Amino acid sequence: MGSLFRSAEMTLCQLFLQSEAAYACVSELGELGLVQFRDLNPDVNVFQRKFVNEVRRCDEMERKLRYLEKEIKKDGIPMLDTGENPEAPQPREMIDLEATFEKLENELREVNQNAEALKRNFLELTELKQILRKTQVFFDEAERGASAHQMADPTREEEQVTLLGEEGLRAGGQALKLGFVAGVILRERIPAFERMLWRACRGNVFLRQAEIETPLEDPSTGDQVYKSVFIIFFQGDQLKTRVKKICEGFRATLYPCPEAPTDRREMAMGVMTRIEDLNTVLGQTQDHRHRVLVAAAKNIKNWFIKVRKIKAIYHTLNLFNLDVTQKCLIAECWVPVLDMENIQLALRRGTERSGSSVPPILNKMETPEDPPTYNNTNKFTNAFQILIDSYGVASYREMNPSPYTIITFPFLFAVMFGDLGHGAIVTVFALWMILKEKPLAAKKSDNEIWNIFFGGRYLILLMGFFSMYTGLIYNDVFSKSINIFGSRWQTYNLNTTGVKLLPNEIMLDPATPEYMGTPYPIGMDPIWQLAQNKIIFQNSFKMKISIILGITHMLFGVSISLFNMKYFNQTMNILFDFIPQVIFLSFLFLYMCIMMFIKWFEYYASNEPEDFAYGTRCAPSILITFINMVLQKSTPVEEGCNPELYPGQMILQKVLFICALLCVPWMLLAKPIYIMRQRAQKELHHQITTPRENGDAEAMHNNTSSPPVQHGGHGEEDSGTGDLFIRQAIHTIEYVLGSVSHTASYLRLWALSLAHAQLSEVLWTMVLSKGLALDDWVGGIALYLIFAFWGTLTIGILVLMEGLSAFLHTLRLHWVEFQSKFYEGAGYAFQPFAFEAILDTGSTGPSED
């Protein structure tokens, strides 16, 4: 947990590996996932690096695996996922993997090509069968049309004249025979096809078409298409050429069709025989394809893991540099100091696996660079760390807000979302995701919204749990209350008199005898749901609570800055930043919170001054008192009221305000003046100690050299005088004005809580109560439908939309109001070479940019 409160201590190391052991050592480091390598060849092109050929081979293997995966998914074959995590194969095993993938791909492509050719042949035979069947009907009609009564038909006679001409018609059509072509075309192209024939041939052709009832499979795409059979009659070779060109333009397939009925019958029988044989061959081909894919589906997950690990290793090796002898690889890497021993063990395991006799060397290096920020998280703390890193990754060794956010984030969310019923819905949903964690994680959905919910399941659980707690304090369950302990008001004795009360019927006043004098044991009294002054009472309570929580939260943030300053030895910042900031915030806003507690404890509803020194119902307004304190005005005295909460209040308030006011120039001027005086003293000391003649060069160098840079330090010694004053003025103005605006910003806790409660009440009153008021069986059916509608609106609006609104406001309170007091977020994340992260994200490894 030490690295969670503050990022882990990192060091830059230089790693020397023998060429034969480099692959195995990097493989072990990838399994460990604690080393971030640096690119030692930034100016070298990606295609000019040492292991570019191995990376290309891995790319080719990945391409073949993706092709296999696509074919497996096309057939709907389940891919076996045993959850195994095989180690990265040795380099010599790449040849066996390549041979296996090459064999599978060639076999599958050959089977697919054969199947496509067979399907194309099957399609042609099927279309020919349909042509022979449909054209037989056309020819039968033509023969019947040769009879006398058909010749008398004026429509038929007009067609004959068009096709044969008047001379041919007078010759009885014996001398001039009609030619014809038959084929198949897509059904949707028939209208355009018919119009083109009519226009191009000027009506001198005769088209007959019939639809094929069953769809046909396109062998190229596998889609089902609908087609039609057509036959075109024409006269002369010129029209024949023109008709064939039109058919070719519309991608119609033409088939030979004999004129004699006997020849057509013989061809049809031959076609049926060939179709049966093709069905047998196609079935055997599909069975062979299925067996190949089933065998590949058992191992494809492990094959993907192995290939990606190999590829990631070679990507990482491309970041290394070669020594002069070309036998040793040199790498630079960031490693956590506490994990140095584990890294050494991993390197020794890799050396033993490779059979090398030369052990690897891992040396620490000194560097002025800021190391990466590494916060060790688990599945519970990861969601909270992501919230912080979304604002900005912490500077190296800076205090990490994540562990404190585990409590403050769900609690502030619950203050705005406080409802026992809605909190229970959120809690149940989070518990379901946690209990089904392993099967849900194994699915690896591409839905971004679902991944956000699932990744923050523990955060959602805490938000729901805290919402149930605040809902219990507010005594709010779907805008209703739970009367567990009995009301502490005797205005109406509901248990004995049976009086039915409606909302806004009563006015509650603790000064009346109806109040028993003791509060409800937990949370708010349920009788407040029926009071006319419910909103006034809840507003006063929630508004004061919001201010108290906000001031506490901001003071906690300022206090955390002290730990940063002490860790980085920034005594100057403690004296000139931290102390005046705490005084300014405490003497003004914390004092306002203290006045709220004094008012709660010292002022009661009963007017009995003999019991309490200030036991009067006429208490001064905290807001007016605070405004008058800032404006240095006296509080107006009302008749029968005491303007002071305690003796000597006015004098103390003047002292507090003057002290807070003095903190502004303290923050604005003290730090720049102190830095300027230090610079002047250094220059004077430098002039005194610098030799005037050619003296000891080493002494001169020691005197003039700059001090070593401290990681995580926030020094400003290198800034000019003007820059110092400008920067400090910006910080001072931001803090002083921010203290006022941030305090007011916490009032969103009160505003969203009130809005959530009122929306819930409106939804109950306007929707569900209408169904509860109905009687008889009609009321039961109506209540069923109304409850479904109410539940949908409750989950969609009050849980999801209001929950998202409260989440975003809570996020803003942490990023702006809380973290701005101590958090810089100017670091960069530690991104170790880890197989686990590579396999989860599907990336190939470290960036080479």
Short mmCIF file of N, CA and C in Angstrom, two decimals, residues 783-849:
data_model
loop_
_atom_site.label_atom_id
_atom_site.label_comp_id
_atom_site.label_asym_id
_atom_site.label_seq_id
_atom_site.Cartn_x
_atom_site.Cartn_y
_atom_site.Cartn_z
N LEU A 783 -52.44 -1.02 -12.61
CA LEU A 783 -51.27 -0.89 -11.73
C LEU A 783 -50.08 -1.64 -12.31
N TYR A 784 -50.34 -2.78 -12.95
CA TYR A 784 -49.25 -3.54 -13.57
C TYR A 784 -48.56 -2.70 -14.65
N LEU A 785 -49.36 -2.06 -15.50
CA LEU A 785 -48.79 -1.25 -16.57
C LEU A 785 -48.14 0.02 -16.03
N ILE A 786 -48.82 0.66 -15.05
CA ILE A 786 -48.28 1.91 -14.50
C ILE A 786 -46.99 1.64 -13.74
N PHE A 787 -46.93 0.51 -13.03
CA PHE A 787 -45.71 0.18 -12.29
C PHE A 787 -44.54 -0.06 -13.26
N ALA A 788 -44.83 -0.73 -14.38
CA ALA A 788 -43.77 -0.92 -15.38
C ALA A 788 -43.28 0.42 -15.91
N PHE A 789 -44.19 1.34 -16.17
CA PHE A 789 -43.81 2.67 -16.66
C PHE A 789 -43.04 3.43 -15.58
N TRP A 790 -43.52 3.34 -14.34
CA TRP A 790 -42.82 4.02 -13.24
C TRP A 790 -41.43 3.43 -13.02
N GLY A 791 -41.30 2.11 -13.09
CA GLY A 791 -39.99 1.49 -12.92
C GLY A 791 -39.02 1.88 -14.01
N THR A 792 -39.54 1.97 -15.26
CA THR A 792 -38.68 2.38 -16.37
C THR A 792 -38.18 3.80 -16.17
N LEU A 793 -39.07 4.71 -15.79
CA LEU A 793 -38.65 6.09 -15.55
C LEU A 793 -37.71 6.19 -14.36
N THR A 794 -37.97 5.39 -13.33
CA THR A 794 -37.12 5.42 -12.13
C THR A 794 -35.69 5.03 -12.48
N ILE A 795 -35.54 3.93 -13.22
CA ILE A 795 -34.20 3.46 -13.56
C ILE A 795 -33.57 4.38 -14.61
N GLY A 796 -34.37 4.77 -15.61
CA GLY A 796 -33.80 5.57 -16.71
C GLY A 796 -33.44 6.98 -16.30
N ILE A 797 -34.31 7.62 -15.50
CA ILE A 797 -34.10 9.04 -15.16
C ILE A 797 -33.42 9.18 -13.80
N LEU A 798 -34.02 8.60 -12.76
CA LEU A 798 -33.52 8.84 -11.40
C LEU A 798 -32.25 8.08 -11.09
N VAL A 799 -32.10 6.88 -11.66
CA VAL A 799 -30.90 6.10 -11.35
C VAL A 799 -29.79 6.41 -12.36
N LEU A 800 -30.08 6.31 -13.65
CA LEU A 800 -29.03 6.49 -14.65
C LEU A 800 -28.70 7.96 -14.88
N MET A 801 -29.70 8.77 -15.25
CA MET A 801 -29.41 10.17 -15.57
C MET A 801 -29.02 10.97 -14.33
N GLU A 802 -29.80 10.84 -13.26
CA GLU A 802 -29.44 11.55 -12.02
C GLU A 802 -28.14 11.01 -11.44
N GLY A 803 -27.94 9.69 -11.57
CA GLY A 803 -26.68 9.11 -11.10
C GLY A 803 -25.49 9.64 -11.87
N LEU A 804 -25.65 9.77 -13.20
CA LEU A 804 -24.57 10.34 -14.01
C LEU A 804 -24.32 11.80 -13.64
N SER A 805 -25.39 12.55 -13.40
CA SER A 805 -25.23 13.95 -13.01
C SER A 805 -24.49 14.06 -11.68
N ALA A 806 -24.91 13.27 -10.69
CA ALA A 806 -24.23 13.31 -9.39
C ALA A 806 -22.78 12.86 -9.52
N PHE A 807 -22.52 11.86 -10.37
CA PHE A 807 -21.15 11.38 -10.58
C PHE A 807 -20.27 12.49 -11.14
N LEU A 808 -20.76 13.19 -12.14
CA LEU A 808 -19.96 14.26 -12.76
C LEU A 808 -19.71 15.41 -11.79
N HIS A 809 -20.71 15.76 -10.99
CA HIS A 809 -20.52 16.83 -10.01
C HIS A 809 -19.53 16.40 -8.93
N THR A 810 -19.59 15.15 -8.53
CA THR A 810 -18.62 14.64 -7.55
C THR A 810 -17.22 14.66 -8.13
N LEU A 811 -17.11 14.30 -9.40
CA LEU A 811 -15.81 14.31 -10.06
C LEU A 811 -15.24 15.73 -10.09
N ARG A 812 -16.09 16.70 -10.35
CA ARG A 812 -15.63 18.09 -10.39
C ARG A 812 -15.17 18.55 -8.99
N LEU A 813 -15.90 18.15 -7.96
CA LEU A 813 -15.51 18.54 -6.60
C LEU A 813 -14.14 17.99 -6.24
N HIS A 814 -13.81 16.80 -6.73
CA HIS A 814 -12.51 16.23 -6.43
C HIS A 814 -11.41 16.83 -7.30
N TRP A 815 -11.68 16.99 -8.59
CA TRP A 815 -10.65 17.51 -9.47
C TRP A 815 -10.33 18.97 -9.20
N VAL A 816 -11.35 19.79 -8.98
CA VAL A 816 -11.14 21.24 -8.87
C VAL A 816 -11.01 21.67 -7.42
N GLU A 817 -12.02 21.38 -6.61
CA GLU A 817 -12.05 21.90 -5.24
C GLU A 817 -11.07 21.19 -4.32
N PHE A 818 -10.87 19.89 -4.50
CA PHE A 818 -10.03 19.12 -3.58
C PHE A 818 -8.58 19.04 -4.08
N GLN A 819 -8.39 18.52 -5.30
CA GLN A 819 -7.03 18.26 -5.77
C GLN A 819 -6.25 19.52 -6.09
N SER A 820 -6.94 20.62 -6.37
CA SER A 820 -6.21 21.86 -6.68
C SER A 820 -5.45 22.39 -5.48
N LYS A 821 -5.74 21.89 -4.29
CA LYS A 821 -5.05 22.37 -3.09
C LYS A 821 -3.66 21.76 -2.92
N PHE A 822 -3.41 20.61 -3.55
CA PHE A 822 -2.12 19.96 -3.31
C PHE A 822 -1.60 19.19 -4.52
N TYR A 823 -2.39 18.97 -5.54
CA TYR A 823 -2.04 18.02 -6.59
C TYR A 823 -1.61 18.75 -7.85
N GLU A 824 -0.41 18.42 -8.34
CA GLU A 824 0.07 19.02 -9.58
C GLU A 824 -0.31 18.18 -10.79
N GLY A 825 -0.15 16.86 -10.70
CA GLY A 825 -0.50 15.99 -11.82
C GLY A 825 0.31 16.26 -13.06
N ALA A 826 1.62 16.49 -12.92
CA ALA A 826 2.47 16.82 -14.05
C ALA A 826 3.40 15.68 -14.44
N GLY A 827 3.10 14.46 -13.97
CA GLY A 827 3.96 13.33 -14.27
C GLY A 827 3.48 12.55 -15.48
N TYR A 828 4.14 11.43 -15.72
CA TYR A 828 3.73 10.52 -16.79
C TYR A 828 3.71 9.10 -16.24
N ALA A 829 2.82 8.29 -16.77
CA ALA A 829 2.54 6.98 -16.19
C ALA A 829 3.65 5.98 -16.50
N PHE A 830 3.86 5.09 -15.58
CA PHE A 830 4.77 3.96 -15.77
C PHE A 830 4.07 2.91 -16.64
N GLN A 831 4.64 2.61 -17.78
CA GLN A 831 4.04 1.67 -18.73
C GLN A 831 5.00 0.51 -18.94
N PRO A 832 4.94 -0.48 -18.07
CA PRO A 832 5.89 -1.58 -18.17
C PRO A 832 5.59 -2.51 -19.34
N PHE A 833 6.61 -3.22 -19.74
CA PHE A 833 6.45 -4.26 -20.76
C PHE A 833 5.83 -5.47 -20.07
N ALA A 834 4.54 -5.70 -20.32
CA ALA A 834 3.80 -6.75 -19.64
C ALA A 834 2.93 -7.48 -20.64
N PHE A 835 3.06 -8.80 -20.70
CA PHE A 835 2.24 -9.59 -21.61
C PHE A 835 0.76 -9.47 -21.28
N GLU A 836 0.44 -9.37 -20.01
CA GLU A 836 -0.96 -9.30 -19.60
C GLU A 836 -1.65 -8.08 -20.22
N ALA A 837 -1.00 -6.92 -20.14
CA ALA A 837 -1.58 -5.71 -20.73
C ALA A 837 -1.63 -5.80 -22.25
N ILE A 838 -0.61 -6.41 -22.85
CA ILE A 838 -0.57 -6.52 -24.32
C ILE A 838 -1.70 -7.41 -24.81
N LEU A 839 -1.95 -8.53 -24.12
CA LEU A 839 -3.00 -9.46 -24.55
C LEU A 839 -4.39 -8.86 -24.31
N ASP A 840 -4.53 -8.04 -23.26
CA ASP A 840 -5.84 -7.43 -22.98
C ASP A 840 -6.18 -6.36 -24.00
N THR A 841 -5.20 -5.54 -24.36
CA THR A 841 -5.47 -4.44 -25.28
C THR A 841 -5.31 -4.81 -26.73
N GLY A 842 -4.63 -5.94 -27.00
CA GLY A 842 -4.43 -6.34 -28.39
C GLY A 842 -3.30 -5.61 -29.07
N SER A 843 -2.53 -4.79 -28.33
CA SER A 843 -1.41 -4.07 -28.92
C SER A 843 -0.22 -5.02 -29.08
N THR A 844 0.80 -4.54 -29.72
CA THR A 844 1.96 -5.38 -29.99
C THR A 844 3.09 -5.20 -29.00
N GLY A 845 3.03 -4.17 -28.21
CA GLY A 845 4.09 -3.97 -27.25
C GLY A 845 4.43 -2.52 -27.08
N PRO A 846 5.60 -2.19 -26.58
CA PRO A 846 5.99 -0.82 -26.32
C PRO A 846 6.05 -0.01 -27.59
N SER A 847 5.80 1.27 -27.43
CA SER A 847 5.87 2.17 -28.59
C SER A 847 7.31 2.34 -29.02
N GLU A 848 7.48 2.46 -30.33
CA GLU A 848 8.82 2.66 -30.88
C GLU A 848 9.06 4.11 -31.28
N ASP A 849 8.11 4.96 -30.96
CA ASP A 849 8.27 6.37 -31.35
C ASP A 849 9.29 7.04 -30.45
#
